[in-house]
Coordinates of C-alpha atoms in Angstrom, one line a residue:
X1236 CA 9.4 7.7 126.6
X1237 CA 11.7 6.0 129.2
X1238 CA 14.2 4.9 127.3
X1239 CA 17.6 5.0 126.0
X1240 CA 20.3 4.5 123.5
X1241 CA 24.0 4.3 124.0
X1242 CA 27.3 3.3 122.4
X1243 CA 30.4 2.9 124.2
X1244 CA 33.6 2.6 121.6
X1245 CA 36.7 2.0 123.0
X1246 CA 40.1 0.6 122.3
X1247 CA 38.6 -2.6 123.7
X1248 CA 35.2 -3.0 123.5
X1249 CA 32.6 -1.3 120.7
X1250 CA 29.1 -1.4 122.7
X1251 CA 25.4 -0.5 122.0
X1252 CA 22.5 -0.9 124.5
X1253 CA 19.3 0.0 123.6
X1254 CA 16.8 -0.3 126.9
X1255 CA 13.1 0.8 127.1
X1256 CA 12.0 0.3 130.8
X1257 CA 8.3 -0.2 130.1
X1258 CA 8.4 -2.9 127.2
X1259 CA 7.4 -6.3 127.7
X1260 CA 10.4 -8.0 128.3
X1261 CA 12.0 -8.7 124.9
X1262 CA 15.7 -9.0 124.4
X1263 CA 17.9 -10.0 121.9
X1264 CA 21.9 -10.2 123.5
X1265 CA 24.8 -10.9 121.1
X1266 CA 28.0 -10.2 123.3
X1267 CA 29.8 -13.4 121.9
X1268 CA 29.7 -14.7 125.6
X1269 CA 27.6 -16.8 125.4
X1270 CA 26.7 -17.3 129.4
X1271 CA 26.4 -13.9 129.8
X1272 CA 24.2 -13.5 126.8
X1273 CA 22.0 -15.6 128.7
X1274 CA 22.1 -13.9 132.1
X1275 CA 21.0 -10.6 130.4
X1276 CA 18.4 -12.5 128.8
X1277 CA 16.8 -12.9 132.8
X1278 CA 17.6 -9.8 133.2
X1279 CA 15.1 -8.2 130.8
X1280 CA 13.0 -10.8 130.7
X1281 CA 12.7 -10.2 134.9
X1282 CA 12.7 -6.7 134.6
X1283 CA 10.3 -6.4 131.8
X1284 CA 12.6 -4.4 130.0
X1285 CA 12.8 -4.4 126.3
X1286 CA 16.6 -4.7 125.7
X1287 CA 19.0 -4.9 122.8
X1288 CA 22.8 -5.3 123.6
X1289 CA 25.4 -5.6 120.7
X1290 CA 29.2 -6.1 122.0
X1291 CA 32.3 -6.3 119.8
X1292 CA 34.6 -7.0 122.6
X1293 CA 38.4 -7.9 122.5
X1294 CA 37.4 -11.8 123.6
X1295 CA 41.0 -13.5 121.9
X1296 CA 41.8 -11.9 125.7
X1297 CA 39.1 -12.6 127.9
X1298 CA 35.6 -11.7 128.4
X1299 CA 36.3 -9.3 131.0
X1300 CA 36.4 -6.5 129.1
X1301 CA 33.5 -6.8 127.5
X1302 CA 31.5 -8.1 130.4
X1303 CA 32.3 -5.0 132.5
X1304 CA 32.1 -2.8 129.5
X1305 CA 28.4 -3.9 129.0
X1306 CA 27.9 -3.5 132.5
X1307 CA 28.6 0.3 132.1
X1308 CA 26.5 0.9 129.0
X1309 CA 23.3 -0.9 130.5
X1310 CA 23.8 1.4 133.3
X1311 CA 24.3 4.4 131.8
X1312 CA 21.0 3.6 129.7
X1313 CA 18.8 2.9 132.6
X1314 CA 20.1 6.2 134.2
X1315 CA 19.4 8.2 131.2
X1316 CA 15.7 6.1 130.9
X1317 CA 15.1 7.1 134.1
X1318 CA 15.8 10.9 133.4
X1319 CA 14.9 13.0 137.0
X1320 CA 13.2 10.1 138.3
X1321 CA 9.6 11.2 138.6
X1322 CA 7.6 9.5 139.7
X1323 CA 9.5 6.0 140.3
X1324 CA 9.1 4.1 143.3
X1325 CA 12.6 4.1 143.6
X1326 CA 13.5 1.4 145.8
X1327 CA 12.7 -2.5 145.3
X1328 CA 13.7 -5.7 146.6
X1329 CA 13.5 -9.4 145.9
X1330 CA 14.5 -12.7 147.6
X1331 CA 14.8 -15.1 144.9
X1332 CA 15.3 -19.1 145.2
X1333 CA 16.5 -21.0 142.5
X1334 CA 16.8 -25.1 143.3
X1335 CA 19.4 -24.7 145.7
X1336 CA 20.1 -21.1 145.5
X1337 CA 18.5 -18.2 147.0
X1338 CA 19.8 -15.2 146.8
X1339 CA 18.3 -11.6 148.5
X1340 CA 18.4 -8.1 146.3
X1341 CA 17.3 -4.8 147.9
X1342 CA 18.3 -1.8 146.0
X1343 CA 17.5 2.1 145.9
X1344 CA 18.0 4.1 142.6
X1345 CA 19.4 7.2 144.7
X1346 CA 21.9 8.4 142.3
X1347 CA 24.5 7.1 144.7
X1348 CA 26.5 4.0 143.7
X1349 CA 27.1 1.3 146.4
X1350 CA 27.9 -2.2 146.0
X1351 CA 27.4 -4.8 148.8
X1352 CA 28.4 -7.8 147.3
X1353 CA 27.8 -10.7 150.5
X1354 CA 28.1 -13.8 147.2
X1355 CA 30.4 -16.6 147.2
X1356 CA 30.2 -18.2 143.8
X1357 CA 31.7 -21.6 144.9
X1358 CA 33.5 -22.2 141.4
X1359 CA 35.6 -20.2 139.6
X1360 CA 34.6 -21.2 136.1
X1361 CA 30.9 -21.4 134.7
X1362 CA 31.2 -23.6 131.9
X1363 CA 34.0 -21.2 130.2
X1364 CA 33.0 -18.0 132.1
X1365 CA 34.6 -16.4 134.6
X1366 CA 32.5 -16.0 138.0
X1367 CA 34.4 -13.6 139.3
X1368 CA 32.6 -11.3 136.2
X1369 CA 29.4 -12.0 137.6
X1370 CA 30.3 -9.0 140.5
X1371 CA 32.6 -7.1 137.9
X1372 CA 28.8 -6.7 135.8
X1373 CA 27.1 -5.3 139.0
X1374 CA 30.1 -2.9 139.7
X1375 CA 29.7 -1.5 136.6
X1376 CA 25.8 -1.3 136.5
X1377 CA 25.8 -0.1 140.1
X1378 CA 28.5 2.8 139.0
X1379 CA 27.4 4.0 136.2
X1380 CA 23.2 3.7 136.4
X1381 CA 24.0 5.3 140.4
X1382 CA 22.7 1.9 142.0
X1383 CA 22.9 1.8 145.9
X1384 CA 22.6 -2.1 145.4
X1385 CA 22.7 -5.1 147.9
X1386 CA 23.3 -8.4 147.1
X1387 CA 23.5 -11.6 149.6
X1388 CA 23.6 -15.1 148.8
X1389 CA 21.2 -16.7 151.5
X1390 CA 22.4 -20.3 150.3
X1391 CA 23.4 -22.6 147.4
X1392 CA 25.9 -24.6 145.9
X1393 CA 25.6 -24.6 142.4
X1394 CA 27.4 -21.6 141.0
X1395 CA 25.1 -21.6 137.7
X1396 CA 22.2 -21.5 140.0
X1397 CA 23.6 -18.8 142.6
X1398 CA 24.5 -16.2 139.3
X1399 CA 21.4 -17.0 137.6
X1400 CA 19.2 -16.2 140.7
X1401 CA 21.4 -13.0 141.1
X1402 CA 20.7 -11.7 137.7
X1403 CA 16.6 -12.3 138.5
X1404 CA 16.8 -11.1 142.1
X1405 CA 18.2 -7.7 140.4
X1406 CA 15.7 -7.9 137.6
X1407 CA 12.9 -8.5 139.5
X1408 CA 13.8 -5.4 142.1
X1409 CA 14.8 -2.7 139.1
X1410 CA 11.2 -3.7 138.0
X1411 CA 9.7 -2.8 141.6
X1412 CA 12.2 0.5 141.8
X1413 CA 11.4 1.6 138.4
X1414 CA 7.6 1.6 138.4
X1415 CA 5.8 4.5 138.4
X1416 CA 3.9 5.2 141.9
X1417 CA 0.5 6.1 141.1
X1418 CA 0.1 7.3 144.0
X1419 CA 3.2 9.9 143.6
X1420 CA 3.6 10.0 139.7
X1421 CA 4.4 13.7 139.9
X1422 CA 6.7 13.7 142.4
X1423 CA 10.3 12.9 142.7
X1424 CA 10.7 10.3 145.5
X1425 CA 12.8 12.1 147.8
X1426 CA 12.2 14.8 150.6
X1427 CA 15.6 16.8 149.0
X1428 CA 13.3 16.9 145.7
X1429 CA 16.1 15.1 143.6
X1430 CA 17.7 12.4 143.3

């Protein structure tokens, strides 16, 4: 079974992620922000990841907290999902238009965290959400799930637009990356034999 389960409790935030990388897509977010509940909604819907996040996060503050700290959990269960690997494709990629956004993703689970982050969200407020948590999300993920991950806004003006087709760019990639090769299920997709 390729999946995972794990709570984060801290002073700030109390989190738990539950992630099975070969559902069907179902999720069911309650993070209490409500834009972000609805960018990981594309995420496992994109991804075709069954995912359940529950966040109790200190929001009389901001949503930063919370936002980053679910970032960290989600990562932490797809590296633990993924276990040693076997078998994945490993890398995936995705250019992704939305109206008058596109937006490129190209990532590699190597176990090595990287984040290129070439976006310019062109507001600072979505409705009441922050942008700038938009890239403090993929930090985390990209930390803690040991994401080499690129991100580059081709175009778009819409800053709605530009974060939701980053969220499905990223989806749609982790679905590519974390396929099983049937043409290498036994093997782990590296010639160091580890990832």
């Amino acid at each position: 079974m390729r999946s995972a389960t794990i709570t984060r409790k801290t002073a700030e935030t109390d989190i738990s992620v539950t992630l099975d990388l070969d559902g069907t897509g179902r999720y069911d977010m309650q993070t209490g922000v409500g834009f972000f509940d609805h960018m990981l909604d594309q995420l496992a819907r994109h991804a075709l990841f069954d995912l359940t996040v529950r966040a109790d996060g200190d929001l009389h503050i901001d949503d930063h907290h919370t936002v980053e700290d679910t970032g960290i959990a989600i990562g932490q269960a797809l590296a633990r999902a993924l276990g040693d690997k076997r078998g994945i494709r490993r890398y995936g990629e995705c250019t992704l238009p939305m109206d008058d956004a596109q937006v490129r993703c190209a990532l590699d689970l190597s176990g090595r965290p990287f984040l290129v982050w070439n976006i310019a969200l062109p507001t600072q407020k979505i409705g009441t959400f922050d942008t700038e948590l938009v890239r403090e999300f993929f930090q985390a993920l990209s930390t803690h799930g040991g994401i080499t991950l690129h991100l580059d806004l081709v175009h778009g003006v819409n800053s709605h637009h530009i974060a939701e087709a980053i969220f499905k760019a990223v989806a749609r990639a982790l679905r590519i990356a974390c396929e099983v090769d049937p043409r290498k299920a036994d093997a782990v997709p590296s010639t160091k034999g580890t990832l």
